[in-house]
mmCIF file of C-alpha atoms and ligand atoms in Angstrom:
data_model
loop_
_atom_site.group_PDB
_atom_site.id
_atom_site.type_symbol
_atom_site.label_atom_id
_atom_site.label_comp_id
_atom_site.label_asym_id
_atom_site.label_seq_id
_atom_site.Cartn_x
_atom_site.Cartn_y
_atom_site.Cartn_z
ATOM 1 C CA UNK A 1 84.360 154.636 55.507
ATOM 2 C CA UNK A 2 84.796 151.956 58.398
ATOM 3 C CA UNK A 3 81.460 150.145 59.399
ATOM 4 C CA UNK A 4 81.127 150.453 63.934
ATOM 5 C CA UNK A 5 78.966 148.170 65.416
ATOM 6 C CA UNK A 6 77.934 148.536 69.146
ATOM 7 C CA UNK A 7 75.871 146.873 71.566
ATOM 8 C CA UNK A 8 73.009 149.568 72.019
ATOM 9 C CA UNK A 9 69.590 149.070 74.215
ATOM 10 C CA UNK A 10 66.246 148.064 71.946
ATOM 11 C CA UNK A 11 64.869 151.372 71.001
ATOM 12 C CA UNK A 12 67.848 152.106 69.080
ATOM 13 C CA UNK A 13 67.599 149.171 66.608
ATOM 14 C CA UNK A 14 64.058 148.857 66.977
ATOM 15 C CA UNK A 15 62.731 151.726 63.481
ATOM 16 C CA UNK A 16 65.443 149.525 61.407
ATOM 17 C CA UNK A 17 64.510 146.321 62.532
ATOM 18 C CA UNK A 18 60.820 147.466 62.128
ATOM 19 C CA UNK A 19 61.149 148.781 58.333
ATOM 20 C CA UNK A 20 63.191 146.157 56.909
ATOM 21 C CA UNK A 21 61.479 143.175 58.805
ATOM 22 C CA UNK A 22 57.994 144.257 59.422
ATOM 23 C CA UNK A 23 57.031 146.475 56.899
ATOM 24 C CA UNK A 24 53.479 147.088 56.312
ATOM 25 C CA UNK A 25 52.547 146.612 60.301
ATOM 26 C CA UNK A 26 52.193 147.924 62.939
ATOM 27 C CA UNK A 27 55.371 148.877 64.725
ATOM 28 C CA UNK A 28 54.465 147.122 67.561
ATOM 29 C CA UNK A 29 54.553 143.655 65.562
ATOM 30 C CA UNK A 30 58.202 144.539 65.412
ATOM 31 C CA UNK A 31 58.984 143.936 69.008
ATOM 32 C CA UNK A 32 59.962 140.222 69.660
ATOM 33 C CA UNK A 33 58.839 138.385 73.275
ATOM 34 C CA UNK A 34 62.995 138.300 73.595
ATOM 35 C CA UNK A 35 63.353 141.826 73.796
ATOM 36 C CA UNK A 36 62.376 142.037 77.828
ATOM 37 C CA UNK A 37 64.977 139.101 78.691
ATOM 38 C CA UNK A 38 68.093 140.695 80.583
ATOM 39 C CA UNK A 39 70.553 138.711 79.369
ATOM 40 C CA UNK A 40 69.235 139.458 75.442
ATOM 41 C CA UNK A 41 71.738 142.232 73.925
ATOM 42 C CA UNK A 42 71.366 143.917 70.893
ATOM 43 C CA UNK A 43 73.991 144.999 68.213
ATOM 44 C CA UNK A 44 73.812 148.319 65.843
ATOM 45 C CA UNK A 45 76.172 149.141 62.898
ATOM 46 C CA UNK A 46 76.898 152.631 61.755
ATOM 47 C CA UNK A 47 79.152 154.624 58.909
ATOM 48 C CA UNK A 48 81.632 156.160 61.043
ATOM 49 C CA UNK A 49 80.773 158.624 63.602
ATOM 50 C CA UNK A 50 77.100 159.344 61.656
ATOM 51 C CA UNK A 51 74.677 158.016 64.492
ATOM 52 C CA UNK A 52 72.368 156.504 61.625
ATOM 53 C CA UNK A 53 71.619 153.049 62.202
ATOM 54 C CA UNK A 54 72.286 150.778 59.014
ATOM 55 C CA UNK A 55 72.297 147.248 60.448
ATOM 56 C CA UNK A 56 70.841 145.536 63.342
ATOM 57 C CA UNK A 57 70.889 142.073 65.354
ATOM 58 C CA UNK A 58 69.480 140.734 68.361
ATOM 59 C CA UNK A 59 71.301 138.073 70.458
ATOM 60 C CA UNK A 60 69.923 135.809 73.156
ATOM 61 C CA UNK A 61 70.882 132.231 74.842
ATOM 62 C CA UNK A 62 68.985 129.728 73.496
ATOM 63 C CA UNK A 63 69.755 126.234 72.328
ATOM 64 C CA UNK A 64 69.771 124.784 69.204
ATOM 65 C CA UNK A 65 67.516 122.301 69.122
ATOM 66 C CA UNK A 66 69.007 118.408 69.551
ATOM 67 C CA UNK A 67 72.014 120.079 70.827
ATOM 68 C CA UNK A 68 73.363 120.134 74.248
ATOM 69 C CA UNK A 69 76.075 123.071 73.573
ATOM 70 C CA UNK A 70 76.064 126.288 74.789
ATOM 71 C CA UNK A 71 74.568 128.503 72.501
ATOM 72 C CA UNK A 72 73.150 131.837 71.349
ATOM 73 C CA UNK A 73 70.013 132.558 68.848
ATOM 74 C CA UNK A 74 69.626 135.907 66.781
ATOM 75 C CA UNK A 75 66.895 137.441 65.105
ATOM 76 C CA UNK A 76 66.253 140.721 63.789
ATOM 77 C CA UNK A 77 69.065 140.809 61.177
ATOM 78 C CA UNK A 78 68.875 143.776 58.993
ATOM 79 C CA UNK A 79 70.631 145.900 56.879
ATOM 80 C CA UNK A 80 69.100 149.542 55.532
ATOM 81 C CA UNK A 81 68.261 148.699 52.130
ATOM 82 C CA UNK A 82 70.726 151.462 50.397
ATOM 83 C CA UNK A 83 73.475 149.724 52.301
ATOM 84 C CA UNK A 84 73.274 146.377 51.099
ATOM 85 C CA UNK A 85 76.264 144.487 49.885
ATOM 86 C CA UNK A 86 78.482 146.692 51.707
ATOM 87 C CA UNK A 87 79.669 144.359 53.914
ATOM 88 C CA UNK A 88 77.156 145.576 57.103
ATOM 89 C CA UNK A 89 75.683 142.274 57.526
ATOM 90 C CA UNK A 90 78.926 140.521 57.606
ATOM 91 C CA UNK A 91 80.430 143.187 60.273
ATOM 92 C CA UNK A 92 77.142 142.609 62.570
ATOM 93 C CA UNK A 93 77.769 138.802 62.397
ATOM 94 C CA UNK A 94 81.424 139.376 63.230
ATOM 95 C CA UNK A 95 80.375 141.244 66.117
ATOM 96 C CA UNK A 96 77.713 138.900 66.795
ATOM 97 C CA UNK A 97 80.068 135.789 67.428
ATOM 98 C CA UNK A 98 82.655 138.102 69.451
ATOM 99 C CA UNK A 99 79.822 139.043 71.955
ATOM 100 C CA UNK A 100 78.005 135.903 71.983
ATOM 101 C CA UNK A 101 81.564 133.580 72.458
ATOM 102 C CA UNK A 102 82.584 136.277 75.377
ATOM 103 C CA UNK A 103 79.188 135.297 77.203
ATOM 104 C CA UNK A 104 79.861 132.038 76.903
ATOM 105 C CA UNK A 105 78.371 130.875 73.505
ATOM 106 C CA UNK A 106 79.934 127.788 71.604
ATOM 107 C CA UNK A 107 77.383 127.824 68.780
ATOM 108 C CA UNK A 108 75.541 130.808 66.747
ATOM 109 C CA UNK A 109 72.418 130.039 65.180
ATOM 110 C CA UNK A 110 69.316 131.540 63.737
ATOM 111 C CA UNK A 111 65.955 130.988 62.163
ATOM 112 C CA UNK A 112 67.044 132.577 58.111
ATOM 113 C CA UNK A 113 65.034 133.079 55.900
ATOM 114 C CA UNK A 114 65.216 131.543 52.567
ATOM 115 C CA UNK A 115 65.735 134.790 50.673
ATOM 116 C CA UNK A 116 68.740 135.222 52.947
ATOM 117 C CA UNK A 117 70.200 131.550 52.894
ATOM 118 C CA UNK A 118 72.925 132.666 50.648
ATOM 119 C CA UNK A 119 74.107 135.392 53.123
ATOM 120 C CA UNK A 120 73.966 133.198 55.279
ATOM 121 C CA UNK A 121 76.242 130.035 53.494
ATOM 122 C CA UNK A 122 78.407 132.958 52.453
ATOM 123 C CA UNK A 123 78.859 133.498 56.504
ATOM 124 C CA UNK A 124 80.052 130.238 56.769
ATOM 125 C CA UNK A 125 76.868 128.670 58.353
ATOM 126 C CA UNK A 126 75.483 125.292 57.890
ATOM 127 C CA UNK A 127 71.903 124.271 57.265
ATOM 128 C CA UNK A 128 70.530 122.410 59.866
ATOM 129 C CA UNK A 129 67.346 120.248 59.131
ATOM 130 C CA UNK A 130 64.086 120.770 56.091
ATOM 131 C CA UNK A 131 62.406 124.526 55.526
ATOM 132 C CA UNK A 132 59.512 125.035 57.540
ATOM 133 C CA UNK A 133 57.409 127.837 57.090
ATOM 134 C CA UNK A 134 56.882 130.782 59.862
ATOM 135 C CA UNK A 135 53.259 131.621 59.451
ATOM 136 C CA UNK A 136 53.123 135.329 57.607
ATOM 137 C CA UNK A 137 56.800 135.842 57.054
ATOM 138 C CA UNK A 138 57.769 132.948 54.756
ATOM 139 C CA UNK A 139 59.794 129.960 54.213
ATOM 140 C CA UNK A 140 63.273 129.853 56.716
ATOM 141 C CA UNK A 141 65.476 127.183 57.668
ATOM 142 C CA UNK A 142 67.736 127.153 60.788
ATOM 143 C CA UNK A 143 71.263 127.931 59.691
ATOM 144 C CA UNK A 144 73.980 127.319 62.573
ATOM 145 C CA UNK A 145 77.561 128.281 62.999
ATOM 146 C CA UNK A 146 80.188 126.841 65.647
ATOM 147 C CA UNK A 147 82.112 129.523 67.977
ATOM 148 C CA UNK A 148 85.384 128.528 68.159
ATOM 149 C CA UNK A 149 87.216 129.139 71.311
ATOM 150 C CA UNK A 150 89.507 132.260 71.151
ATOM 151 C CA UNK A 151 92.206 131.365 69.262
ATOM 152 C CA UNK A 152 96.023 131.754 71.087
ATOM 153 C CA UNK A 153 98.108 133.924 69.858
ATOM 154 C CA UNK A 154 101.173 132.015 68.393
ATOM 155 C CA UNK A 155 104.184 132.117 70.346
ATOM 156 C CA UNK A 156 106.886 134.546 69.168
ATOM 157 C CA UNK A 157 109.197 132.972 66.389
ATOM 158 C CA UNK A 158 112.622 133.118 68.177
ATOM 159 C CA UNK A 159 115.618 134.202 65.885
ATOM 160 C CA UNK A 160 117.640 131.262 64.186
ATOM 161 C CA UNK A 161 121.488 130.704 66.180
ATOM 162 C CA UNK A 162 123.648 133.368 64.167
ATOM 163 C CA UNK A 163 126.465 131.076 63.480
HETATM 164 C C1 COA B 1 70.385 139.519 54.600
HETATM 165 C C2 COA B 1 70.979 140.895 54.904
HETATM 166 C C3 COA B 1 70.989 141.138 56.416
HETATM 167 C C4 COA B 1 72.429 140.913 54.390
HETATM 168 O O1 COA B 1 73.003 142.139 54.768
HETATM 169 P P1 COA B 1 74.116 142.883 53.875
HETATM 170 O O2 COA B 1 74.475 144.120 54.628
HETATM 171 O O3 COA B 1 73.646 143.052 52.487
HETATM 172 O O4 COA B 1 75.267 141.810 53.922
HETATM 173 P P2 COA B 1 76.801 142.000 53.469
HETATM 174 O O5 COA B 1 76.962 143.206 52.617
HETATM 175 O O6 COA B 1 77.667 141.902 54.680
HETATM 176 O O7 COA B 1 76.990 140.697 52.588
HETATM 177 C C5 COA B 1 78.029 139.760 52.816
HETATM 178 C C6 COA B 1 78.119 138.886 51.572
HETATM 179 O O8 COA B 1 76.896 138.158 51.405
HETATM 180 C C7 COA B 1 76.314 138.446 50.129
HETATM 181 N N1 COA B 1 74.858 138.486 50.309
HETATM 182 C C8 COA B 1 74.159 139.403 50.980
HETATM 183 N N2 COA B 1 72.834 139.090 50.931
HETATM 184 C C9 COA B 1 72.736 137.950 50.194
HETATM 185 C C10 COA B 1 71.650 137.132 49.810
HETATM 186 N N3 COA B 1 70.396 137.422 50.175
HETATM 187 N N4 COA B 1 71.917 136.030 49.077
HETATM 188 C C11 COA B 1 73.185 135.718 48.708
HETATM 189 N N5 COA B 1 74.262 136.460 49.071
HETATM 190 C C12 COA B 1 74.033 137.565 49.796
HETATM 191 C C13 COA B 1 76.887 139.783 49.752
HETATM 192 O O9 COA B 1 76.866 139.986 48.367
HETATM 193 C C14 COA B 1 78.305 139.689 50.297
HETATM 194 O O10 COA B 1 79.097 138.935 49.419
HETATM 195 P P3 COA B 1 80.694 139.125 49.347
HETATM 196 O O11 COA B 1 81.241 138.537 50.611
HETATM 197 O O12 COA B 1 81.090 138.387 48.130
HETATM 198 O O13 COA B 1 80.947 140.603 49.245
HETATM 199 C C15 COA B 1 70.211 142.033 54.187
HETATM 200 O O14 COA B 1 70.141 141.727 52.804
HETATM 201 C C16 COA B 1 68.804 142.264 54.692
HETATM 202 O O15 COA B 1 68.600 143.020 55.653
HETATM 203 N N6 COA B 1 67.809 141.635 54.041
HETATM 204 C C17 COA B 1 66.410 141.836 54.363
HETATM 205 C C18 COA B 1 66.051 141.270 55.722
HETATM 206 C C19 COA B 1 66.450 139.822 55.868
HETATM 207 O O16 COA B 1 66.158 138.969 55.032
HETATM 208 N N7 COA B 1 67.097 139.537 57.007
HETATM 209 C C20 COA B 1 67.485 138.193 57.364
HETATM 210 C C21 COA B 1 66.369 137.577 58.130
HETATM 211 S S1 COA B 1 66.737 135.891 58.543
#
């Protein structure tokens, strides 16, 4: 079954985002300060047609620190535990870069987690700097990722001289 992400308002990502990241608390400790920007978008992956949200990601401009390029920061990342594995992380970063390049972003980064630094590598991202600790929540390290340009389409091959 194919894996459709979409960029959907909060309150569609926000029970996933909630469970997997903020279990234990209050539901309201899953909303992040980010949420009420307008240009902050948000990104939902399903199974199909089957309006179940398995995945989530939250996008916003914000620089990486000691770097002047354009970028974008996401939080949020989830996948529904019975999902894992099955490539829904992967598809939200994909989506992830295509939105954030086509606003303008030249560089993707994030504040991971340790537990998910291998996702991350896997992703192709780089670490950036020591582990620091985010009160409550655990070790992380920020993990970054250029956006290349889009890339031209080569030009056609034209046929060899029949001679
Ligand atoms: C981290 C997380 C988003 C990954 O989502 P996922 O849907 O399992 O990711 P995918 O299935 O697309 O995995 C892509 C690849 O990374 C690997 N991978 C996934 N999680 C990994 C991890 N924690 N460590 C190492 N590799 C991992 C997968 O095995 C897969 O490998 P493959 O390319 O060889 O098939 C998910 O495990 C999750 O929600 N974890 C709990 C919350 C969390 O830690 N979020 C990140 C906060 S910074």
């Amino acid at each position: 079954m194919t894996i459709r992400t979409a960029v959907v308002p909060q309150a569609e990502i926000l029970d996933l985002r909630w469970r997997v990241l903020r279990p234990g608390h209050p539901r309201a400790a899953a909303e992040f300060a980010e949420d009420a920007r307008r240009d902050t978008f948000h990104l939902a992956a399903y199974e199909g047609d089957d309006p179940a949200v398995l995945g989530c990601v939250t996008l916003f401009p914000d620089p990486l620190p000691g770097e002047d390029e354009t970028a974008h920061r996401f939080r949020g990342m989830a996948s529904a535990p019975a999902v894992r594995g099955r490539g829904y992380g992967a598809a939200l970063l994909a989506a992830a870069t295509g939105e954030a390049a086509a606003r303008g972003a030249r560089v993707l980064w994030c504040n991971g987690r340790a537990e998910a630094l291998g996702f991350y590598l896997r992703q192709g991202f780089t670490v950036v700097g020591e582990e620091f600790v985010i009160e409550g929540v655990g070790p992380h390290r920020v993990l970054a990722r250029r956006v290349g340009p889009p890339v031209p389409a080569p030009p056609p091959v034209s046929a060899a001289p029949g001679r």
